[in-house]
Each structure stands twice: as C-alpha cells, then as structure tokens.
C-alpha cells in the first residue's frame, strides 16, 4: 500500500514536472515562463514529501522541501528583477525580443 | 490515502495544465495557486503539517507579488482579447511528454525501498533540530543565497536614471 | 460607516443587502470575483478553527500559529481577486492597495505571533495558552501584543488600514459589489477581524484561564466565558484604535512599518529568546 501511494504521488509529481517544462519551453512571456518553472519545483516538492512519508520519515527529505521552497523564492525574485530590467531597457516582456541575453 | 493522493494529484496536474491554456493572467495565477494548495494539502496529509502550511503561506504571498508584475508588464492581462503567446508548441509538447514518459517508467519500474510510514518523533521539531544541528550548513547556505538574492534583485531592478 | 449608526444598523443593512440585486460590469470576470468573495469568510472560519475557544480548539492543530498566518494571507488574495473581478478602475486600485498594506504589516505580524510561540516552545495555540499559567505574555512582551493589535486591524483592512475600501476611491475594492456579494465581503471582513482578535486571547492573554484576581473565580470551570470576556476587551481596544487613528496612507505606513515596527518586533522576539534560553 505504501509503495502504491508513493508511486501514485511520484506519477503526479512527474506530470507536474512535465507540465511545467512544457510551459517554460513554449511560453514567450517571461512571467509565464516563471510559472512553468514554479510548476516544476511544485512537482519536486510533492516528490520529496512522498519520499519522506514512504521512506520512514528521513529528516533529509523534509530539509529538501525547505531547500525547494527557498529555490522558488530565489527564482521568483531574480526572475522579476530581470523582467523589470528588460522592460525598463526595451519595453518588452517577451523572451524572443530579448536577444541580447543570448550573449 | 490512495484515493486522497490520486484525487489531489490529479487536481494539481489539471490546474497546472490549465495555467497555460487560459487567457486571463488573473485566472492563470489563481490556477497555479490552486495547484500549489493541492500539493500542500497532500504534504499535510502525509504528516508534514508545518511544511504544507508554509507552502500555502508562501505561495499565496508569491502569487500576489506575481500578479502585480503580470498586470504591470503583460500586454493583455485580463484576457479580454483571446491571444496566444507561445513558440515551438509542438517541440515543447514532445519534450514534455518524453520527460513524463521516462519519469513515469522509472517511477513504476524501479523498486523503492519503503520502510513504511513510521510513527517518528514530531516532524516539525525533527526538522528544526536538523536545520539547527546536522544540516546547519544547508541552512547557512540558504541564508547566504537569500541575502545574495536581496542584494542582486535590488541591484538589477533599480532604475539607474 | 461609523457616523449615524444605531444598534439595529447591522440587521437592517444585512436585510437590505440580501434584497438587493447583484451588479455586473462590462467585460467582468464574475467567476473569479465570486471565488474571492467566498474565500474571505472561508479563510476567516478556517483561521478561527485553530483558535482555542476556552481550553480547547475546534481543530487542535500542532502548527496552529502557522496555519492561522497562512489563512490570513489567503485574505489578501481574496481582496485582490474581488477587486480585479469587476474590471473597473476603482475596484482594481482598491484591490491593489491590499498588497502594499500586506507587505508592510506582514513581517512585524509574523514576529509578533512567533514571539509567544518561542516563549511557550510550541506552535500550537492551545499549548501557548497553557504555558501562561503564571504570567500572561502581554505583561512581558507588550511590544509584540501592540504590534499584533495593529496587524489585526491591518489584516482585516479595517479602521486606520481601510484604504483598500477607501472613500477616496469611492469604496475601493467593494465599489462594484452589491447585494449578496457585498454582504459576503463585509461579513467576511468582520469575521476576519473577530478571528484575528480571538487569536490574541490564547497568544497573549492566557486563553481561557481566569485573570490573576484575588478571591474566588466568578465563572469556575467555564473557560469559554473568560475567553469571551477577553475577546470583548480586545475588540474594544480595536474600536479605540479606530477612533484614535485616522486612515493611514499606504506609503507612509510602509515606511513606518519597515523603519520602526519591524526592528521593534525583532528586538522583542530577541529579548524573549534570550530570556527563554537563559
């Protein structure tokens, strides 16, 4: 039973990661790309929680959730800072118009 | 537990997919928040009450910040004119489906060593002990990363004029 | 809203709103607005569920303080979304005002509610109330209590913090909501204010325990009564706050919060932490 619940949760986590990946790859707007990245991290959080529950409650798994939540905060803060800087410089919010970031 | 995880997992995935199909940015934010809350409720059901609650708290705040930027920067925030802003939709779908297939195959084929939900000590206290004890290095790294983020975001975002 | 009110005003107003038509605006998003309008009272009830009414809470959650905090942030979302829904300038601007307000009060608020939790060594409101047998926390953490009172008014966007529904915006986020929608909005706000005031009782005022009076307990064995008395006192303090302080401008409150209130809250929790560790 424990193993089935773990596999179901991990399947949902995989679906969330794939959905987020689709969004991050296909969207043109910076904010929508960040939503895709957040969905990926959301799936990772679900997976870490499932491993915590099924694996005898290892404390490392809950520390991983803390790390992932922090990753999300950092990703969002930096993403919005870059979006704001690009918008200020070029009045655009689409990645296709921000070619100078390609280097 | 099987039914709960299946139902909330499905809710999280479906709302996550809908994020990229609706026109209105406010609706997209709401759906993304719904996806996060579904995952948070699963965490609470697993016994991670503190972390699940913190996910709800943080994600709600984060979505509120996000919505400000969306209305500020995006050309059609309310979705009053239906439009799509995507590139390479087919390639993205292909990559996403391949990743999903690989991950799911791994999930159902790899034998997981499950020791079962052991009634351990208070998970909140255990997490706190770990972060302030054995995992102190992780905590310090996270703190420094957040400080660097604060400095970095301000440096990038402030107007130089 | 205050001038010319009689004791019968809430009843009359409720009946009037129940009998009024809802209002639609062009190109609006009624589904989303309705979600926000329902989320506000629901968040208030979910926040109240972890508050020990007397000696035990309806839901005795071991992380009740964090849960309370999360539900009260849901109220930001509710206000923003029902301000967004009608697709009107005044409601949108009113909804936006909840964000500078929230970002200003939230950090002092978090430190204010975590300070009793530090002193009691628990995140459960029941355990925090039980830890105050000898000394109420309001006595030795007065700054945290005052900050909590301020943030109660702010989280219910009420009194000096009513800018999201401000008269300068013709009613702000509530401007286009009539009938049942408006009733949900205003009732949700009062419920949120009451729920937040109720949380002050276990956090700072000893929960359902009688105050340190000499002589016999006039309500022996009835912690619910003591809880109600203390709740009335907290609500009275909030009413006094509304009378004493005019409506604040959001930018000014943000400056005050980050420059004065946040350092004060950090200092208060630091003092309490040192006392607990000593």
XYZ file of C-alpha atoms in Angstrom:
542
model
C 0.000 0.000 0.000
C 2.795 2.379 0.961
C 4.594 1.639 -2.282
C 1.451 2.242 -4.368
C 0.833 5.608 -2.704
C 4.468 6.548 -3.287
C 4.221 5.605 -6.957
C 0.949 7.492 -7.427
C 2.403 10.607 -5.794
C 5.572 10.353 -7.870
C 3.493 9.953 -11.047
C 1.620 13.134 -10.196
C 4.965 14.787 -9.461
C 6.304 13.647 -12.844
C 3.216 15.039 -14.556
C 3.692 18.371 -12.770
C 7.343 18.489 -13.833
C 6.410 17.700 -17.453
C 3.617 20.316 -17.440
C 5.955 22.931 -16.049
C 8.586 22.006 -18.610
C 6.057 22.415 -21.416
C 5.089 25.826 -20.079
C 8.650 27.008 -19.577
C 9.645 25.886 -23.083
C 6.610 27.075 -25.025
C 5.627 30.371 -23.404
C 7.073 33.597 -24.710
C 6.295 35.853 -21.785
C 8.898 35.916 -19.010
C 6.237 35.775 -16.292
C 4.587 32.733 -17.857
C 7.970 31.002 -18.163
C 8.453 31.554 -14.444
C 5.070 29.975 -13.802
C 6.315 26.914 -15.666
C 9.467 26.769 -13.546
C 7.363 27.050 -10.402
C 5.264 24.086 -11.517
C 8.476 22.052 -11.951
C 9.534 22.904 -8.390
C 5.986 22.134 -7.222
C 6.369 18.619 -8.610
C 9.741 18.243 -6.889
C 8.172 19.287 -3.560
C 5.449 16.669 -3.991
C 8.068 14.019 -4.748
C 10.207 14.930 -1.741
C 7.125 14.838 0.513
C 6.167 11.399 -0.830
C 9.660 10.035 -0.196
C 9.541 11.468 3.326
C 6.248 9.713 4.037
C 7.123 6.369 2.473
C 10.761 6.149 3.470
C 10.455 6.081 7.248
C 10.429 9.896 7.631
C 14.074 10.703 6.893
C 14.737 14.250 8.028
C 16.825 14.893 4.897
C 13.658 14.723 2.781
C 11.972 17.486 4.781
C 15.163 19.578 4.603
C 14.940 19.089 0.826
C 11.419 20.583 0.880
C 12.790 23.637 2.720
C 15.534 23.981 0.097
C 12.974 23.713 -2.723
C 10.718 26.371 -1.184
C 13.757 28.669 -0.912
C 14.717 27.890 -4.515
C 11.256 29.012 -5.541
C 11.580 32.306 -3.680
C 15.022 32.992 -5.180
C 13.869 32.058 -8.662
C 10.912 34.373 -8.454
C 12.823 37.336 -7.033
C 15.591 37.107 -9.621
C 13.113 36.463 -12.434
C 11.089 39.558 -11.645
C 14.217 41.661 -11.258
C 15.389 40.599 -14.719
C 11.911 41.068 -16.202
C 11.771 44.573 -14.757
C 15.271 45.438 -16.004
C 14.499 44.201 -19.527
C 11.197 46.025 -19.556
C 12.871 49.204 -18.408
C 15.505 48.962 -21.115
C 13.411 47.744 -24.051
C 9.691 47.960 -23.110
C 9.279 44.243 -23.852
C 8.330 41.254 -21.771
C 8.812 38.514 -24.378
C 11.942 36.384 -24.460
C 12.053 36.452 -28.278
C 12.632 40.217 -28.134
C 15.439 39.959 -25.592
C 18.088 38.558 -27.896
C 20.932 40.347 -26.150
C 20.600 37.894 -23.271
C 21.813 35.160 -25.653
C 25.270 36.655 -25.321
C -4.658 7.639 1.383
C -4.616 6.151 -2.148
C -7.793 7.996 -3.100
C -6.621 11.255 -1.498
C -3.235 11.272 -3.223
C -4.776 10.325 -6.575
C -7.505 12.979 -6.353
C -5.298 15.831 -5.156
C -2.504 14.821 -7.546
C -4.998 14.964 -10.412
C -6.232 18.377 -9.219
C -2.657 19.675 -9.056
C -1.831 18.434 -12.572
C -5.082 19.606 -14.183
C -4.908 23.096 -12.672
C -1.237 23.167 -13.678
C -2.146 22.368 -17.291
C -4.951 24.937 -17.305
C -2.440 27.640 -16.280
C -1.123 27.606 -19.846
C -4.495 27.492 -21.592
C -6.493 30.353 -20.035
C -6.274 33.841 -21.476
C -6.600 35.897 -18.312
C -3.474 36.343 -16.219
C -5.518 36.599 -13.024
C -7.063 33.205 -13.791
C -3.654 31.713 -14.583
C -2.349 32.920 -11.224
C -5.380 31.523 -9.437
C -4.958 28.132 -11.132
C -1.261 27.994 -10.291
C -2.120 28.783 -6.673
C -4.738 26.014 -6.716
C -2.067 23.582 -7.930
C 0.239 24.605 -5.085
C -2.521 24.301 -2.493
C -3.389 20.790 -3.731
C 0.253 19.730 -3.269
C 0.345 21.436 0.146
C -2.739 19.511 1.290
C -1.031 16.256 0.209
C 2.003 17.251 2.303
C -0.256 17.917 5.308
C -1.942 14.530 4.783
C 1.494 12.897 4.711
C 2.119 14.367 8.175
C 4.295 17.300 7.113
C 1.896 19.808 8.668
C 4.424 22.584 9.091
C 5.898 22.396 5.601
C 2.487 22.048 3.946
C 1.203 25.122 5.768
C 4.336 27.074 4.906
C 3.861 26.165 1.236
C 0.308 27.597 1.345
C 1.527 30.727 3.153
C 4.465 31.342 0.863
C 2.791 30.510 -2.415
C -0.209 32.741 -1.716
C 2.111 35.653 -0.977
C 4.192 34.815 -4.014
C 1.201 34.673 -6.339
C 0.114 38.084 -5.060
C 3.513 39.522 -5.974
C 3.413 37.732 -9.325
C 0.042 39.156 -10.231
C 1.380 42.706 -9.758
C 4.103 42.072 -12.299
C 1.763 40.376 -14.703
C -0.689 43.234 -14.761
C 2.208 45.700 -14.954
C 4.176 44.073 -17.760
C 1.853 41.952 -19.867
C 0.028 43.329 -22.853
C -3.323 41.613 -22.260
C -3.597 40.806 -18.560
C -7.363 40.385 -18.379
C -7.544 38.174 -21.453
C -10.217 40.388 -22.996
C -8.812 39.654 -26.473
C -8.072 35.931 -26.887
C -4.450 35.525 -27.891
C -1.637 33.042 -27.546
C 1.938 33.876 -26.753
C 3.760 30.625 -27.428
C 6.586 29.484 -29.619
C 7.520 25.961 -30.701
C 4.435 24.419 -29.162
C 4.895 21.048 -30.837
C 8.538 20.666 -29.800
C 7.689 21.664 -26.244
C 4.896 19.105 -26.064
C 7.217 16.421 -27.419
C 9.939 17.174 -24.858
C 7.409 17.340 -22.018
C 5.783 14.033 -22.995
C 9.145 12.274 -23.367
C 10.220 13.525 -19.930
C 6.907 12.449 -18.440
C 7.200 9.008 -20.048
C 10.749 8.488 -18.807
C 9.951 9.647 -15.269
C 6.764 7.581 -15.065
C 8.533 4.480 -16.383
C 11.170 4.971 -13.702
C 8.537 5.500 -11.030
C 6.694 2.263 -11.823
C 9.699 0.049 -12.709
C 12.271 0.904 -10.043
C 11.715 -0.984 -6.794
C 11.586 1.537 -3.968
C 12.800 0.504 -0.541
C 9.808 1.648 1.507
C 10.068 1.221 5.220
C 6.510 2.428 5.612
C 5.139 5.452 7.434
C 6.956 5.016 10.703
C 5.448 6.964 13.621
C 8.561 9.029 14.208
C 9.051 11.996 16.519
C 7.323 15.328 15.878
C 8.394 16.091 12.272
C 8.394 19.863 12.878
C 10.768 19.506 15.830
C 12.890 16.999 13.895
C 13.187 19.449 11.001
C 14.120 22.287 13.329
C 16.736 20.141 15.077
C 18.194 19.125 11.732
C 18.324 22.676 10.370
C 19.945 23.997 13.534
C 22.134 20.900 14.019
C 23.247 18.336 11.485
C 22.012 20.292 8.451
C 23.320 23.642 9.692
C 25.445 24.013 6.565
C 22.309 23.778 4.402
C 20.612 26.441 6.489
C 23.610 28.770 6.274
C 23.848 28.264 2.519
C 20.159 29.070 2.126
C 20.569 32.184 4.256
C 23.511 33.414 2.217
C 21.670 32.630 -1.030
C 18.692 34.669 0.134
C 20.942 37.576 1.136
C 22.638 37.437 -2.260
C 19.205 37.415 -3.881
C 18.119 40.503 -1.982
C 21.254 42.402 -2.995
C 21.118 41.068 -6.565
C 17.461 41.828 -7.206
C 17.783 45.368 -5.911
C 20.928 45.935 -7.978
C 19.296 44.607 -11.159
C 15.895 46.166 -10.742
C 16.558 49.743 -9.588
C 16.452 52.440 -12.192
C 19.839 53.954 -12.953
C 18.388 57.227 -14.101
C -19.754 53.823 8.070
C -19.477 54.888 11.673
C -21.490 58.083 11.721
C -25.201 57.746 12.388
C -25.103 54.038 13.197
C -27.690 52.589 15.538
C -27.637 49.163 17.213
C -30.152 47.985 14.629
C -27.953 49.081 11.713
C -26.240 45.701 11.077
C -29.562 43.864 10.916
C -31.171 46.454 8.665
C -28.105 46.555 6.452
C -27.971 42.744 6.164
C -31.621 42.541 5.158
C -31.165 45.394 2.702
C -28.162 43.696 1.073
C -29.992 40.353 0.897
C -32.786 42.060 -1.002
C -30.562 43.963 -3.422
C -29.622 42.830 -6.895
C -26.075 41.846 -7.675
C -24.276 44.142 -10.055
C -22.470 43.249 -13.257
C -19.990 45.425 -15.117
C -18.928 45.130 -18.787
C -16.259 42.520 -19.592
C -16.002 41.410 -15.988
C -14.804 38.103 -14.541
C -17.661 37.129 -12.197
C -16.383 33.602 -11.522
C -13.059 34.848 -10.207
C -14.663 37.659 -8.189
C -17.070 35.171 -6.621
C -14.161 32.902 -5.653
C -12.560 35.837 -3.854
C -15.808 36.840 -2.147
C -16.335 33.305 -0.840
C -12.661 32.839 0.075
C -12.771 35.738 2.543
C -15.311 34.290 5.048
C -13.971 30.774 4.432
C -10.440 31.893 5.321
C -11.783 33.579 8.465
C -13.564 30.388 9.564
C -10.501 28.246 8.814
C -8.337 30.671 10.801
C -10.780 30.617 13.718
C -10.856 26.800 13.654
C -7.406 26.520 15.249
C -8.078 29.130 17.971
C -8.783 27.533 21.355
C -12.201 28.894 22.384
C -11.766 28.372 26.087
C -9.447 25.487 26.808
C -9.673 23.537 23.558
C -9.707 24.402 19.879
C -12.255 23.087 17.350
C -9.263 21.683 15.429
C -6.242 21.282 17.679
C -3.516 21.667 15.056
C 0.064 21.333 16.307
C 1.179 24.059 13.883
C -1.854 26.251 14.543
C 0.058 29.541 14.587
C 1.482 28.967 11.103
C -1.888 27.780 9.823
C -3.527 30.943 11.166
C -0.892 33.020 9.374
C -1.451 31.155 6.099
C -5.227 31.623 6.232
C -4.854 35.309 6.850
C -2.672 35.674 3.749
C -5.487 33.994 1.802
C -7.482 37.134 2.665
C -5.025 39.246 0.617
C -5.724 37.010 -2.317
C -9.470 37.321 -1.738
C -9.390 41.128 -1.656
C -7.193 41.392 -4.724
C -9.324 38.986 -6.705
C -12.687 40.554 -5.895
C -11.156 43.911 -6.706
C -9.959 42.528 -10.027
C -13.197 40.763 -10.957
C -15.492 43.666 -11.913
C -12.982 45.086 -14.441
C -13.374 48.592 -13.027
C -10.655 51.127 -12.227
C -11.646 51.920 -8.634
C -12.053 48.296 -7.577
C -8.747 47.313 -9.191
C -6.907 50.151 -7.448
C -8.587 49.202 -4.162
C -7.573 45.578 -4.627
C -4.008 46.614 -5.337
C -3.827 48.610 -2.108
C -4.018 45.388 -0.142
C -0.543 44.464 -1.397
C 1.475 47.422 -0.021
C -0.626 47.111 3.133
C 0.054 43.389 3.408
C 3.762 43.652 2.637
C 4.058 46.391 5.267
C 2.271 44.650 8.134
C 3.165 41.036 7.432
C 6.743 40.876 8.740
C 6.094 42.664 12.085
C 2.985 40.480 12.365
C 4.951 37.271 11.841
C 7.470 38.264 14.508
C 4.630 39.267 16.850
C 2.899 35.872 16.616
C 6.119 33.874 16.723
C 7.274 35.579 19.937
C 4.694 33.814 22.205
C 5.449 30.598 20.309
C 9.145 30.999 21.185
C 8.307 31.616 24.831
C 5.993 28.584 25.002
C 8.233 26.391 22.853
C 5.286 25.306 20.722
C 3.393 26.340 17.594
C 0.085 25.062 18.984
C -2.194 27.871 20.298
C -3.549 25.516 22.973
C -0.044 24.819 24.280
C 0.811 28.529 24.138
C -2.279 29.386 26.222
C -1.450 26.616 28.686
C 2.112 27.939 29.076
C 0.796 31.226 30.531
C -0.422 29.840 33.854
C 1.950 32.013 35.867
C 2.305 35.142 33.777
C 0.335 36.380 30.786
C 2.547 37.048 27.820
C 1.057 40.528 27.376
C 2.878 41.527 30.574
C 6.395 40.703 29.456
C 6.022 41.089 25.681
C 3.906 44.263 25.416
C 5.521 45.370 22.144
C 4.529 42.095 20.471
C 0.955 42.497 21.747
C 0.677 46.066 20.432
C 2.113 45.025 17.062
C -0.365 42.158 16.974
C -3.275 44.536 17.634
C -2.111 46.802 14.800
C -1.751 43.883 12.440
C -5.222 42.574 13.361
C -6.701 45.823 12.086
C -4.426 45.702 9.035
C -5.206 42.115 8.077
C -8.934 42.878 8.154
C -8.212 46.103 6.145
C -10.251 47.894 8.764
C -10.087 51.134 10.751
C -6.868 53.054 10.017
C -5.987 50.460 7.368
C -9.239 50.609 5.411
C -7.505 52.077 2.350
C -8.403 49.072 0.111
C -12.053 50.036 0.626
C -11.209 53.734 0.931
C -13.712 56.526 0.473
C -11.159 58.322 -1.695
C -11.701 55.504 -4.199
C -15.498 55.569 -3.853
C -15.423 52.341 -1.870
C -12.327 50.790 -3.430
C -12.383 47.039 -3.939
C -16.003 46.894 -2.760
C -17.252 49.641 -5.050
C -18.912 47.436 -7.693
C -20.187 44.693 -5.410
C -23.836 44.902 -4.402
C -26.376 42.612 -2.802
C -25.240 39.191 -1.666
C -21.706 39.819 -2.961
C -21.329 42.881 -0.756
C -22.798 41.056 2.210
C -20.220 38.267 1.832
C -17.468 40.863 1.564
C -18.418 42.889 4.624
C -19.356 39.841 6.719
C -16.084 38.187 5.733
C -14.179 41.250 6.864
C -15.886 41.305 10.263
C -15.320 37.565 10.648
C -11.645 38.006 9.838
C -11.339 40.825 12.371
C -13.053 38.729 15.039
C -10.990 35.617 14.254
C -7.761 37.611 14.466
C -8.867 39.289 17.703
C -9.769 35.859 19.105
C -6.247 34.612 18.374
C -4.870 37.363 20.643
C -6.510 35.653 23.649
C -4.507 32.381 23.563
C -1.364 34.115 22.289
C -1.105 36.942 24.826
C -3.966 36.847 27.366
C -3.732 33.375 28.864
C -6.516 31.698 26.865
C -9.485 30.584 28.943
C -7.733 30.928 32.306
C -9.133 33.464 34.790
C -7.117 36.656 35.229
C -4.831 36.837 38.268
C -7.510 38.223 40.606
C -7.797 37.743 44.325
C -10.778 35.839 45.628
C -12.776 33.040 44.014
C -13.199 32.658 40.258
C -16.661 34.064 39.390
C -17.020 31.642 36.438
C -15.430 28.454 37.802
C -14.892 25.771 35.220
C -16.134 27.888 32.330
C -13.087 28.852 30.254
C -15.352 29.796 27.333
C -16.751 32.689 29.388
C -13.304 34.003 30.247
C -12.363 33.648 26.597
C -15.427 35.695 25.602
C -14.653 38.410 28.151
C -11.099 38.741 26.884
C -12.259 38.744 23.265
C -14.617 41.634 24.049
C -11.723 43.523 25.661
C -9.531 43.024 22.562
C -12.345 44.146 20.267
C -12.820 47.207 22.496
C -9.129 48.053 22.119
C -9.508 47.741 18.346
C -12.505 50.087 18.360
C -10.462 52.575 20.405
C -7.702 52.265 17.782
C -10.163 53.089 15.024
C -11.374 56.146 16.926
C -7.863 57.356 17.746
C -6.066 56.916 14.416
C -7.206 58.346 11.068
C -6.876 56.346 7.872
C -3.199 55.894 7.003
C -1.651 56.378 3.605
C -0.149 53.084 2.458
C 3.274 54.527 1.577
C 3.543 56.230 4.941
C 2.538 53.084 6.798
C 5.066 51.039 4.792
C 7.858 53.397 5.845
C 6.716 53.314 9.475
C 6.475 49.540 9.378
C 9.900 48.842 7.891
C 11.762 51.531 9.799
C 10.124 51.333 13.248
C 7.782 48.362 13.678
C 9.947 45.629 12.160
C 13.075 46.431 14.232
C 10.825 46.691 17.293
C 9.336 43.255 16.590
C 12.778 41.723 16.039
C 14.071 43.276 19.259
C 11.048 41.972 21.181
C 11.499 38.412 19.934
C 15.240 38.634 20.606
C 14.614 39.661 24.225
C 12.109 36.827 24.672
C 14.519 34.337 23.084
C 17.309 35.406 25.424
C 15.015 35.098 28.459
C 13.888 31.633 27.332
C 17.463 30.477 26.734
C 18.765 31.948 29.999
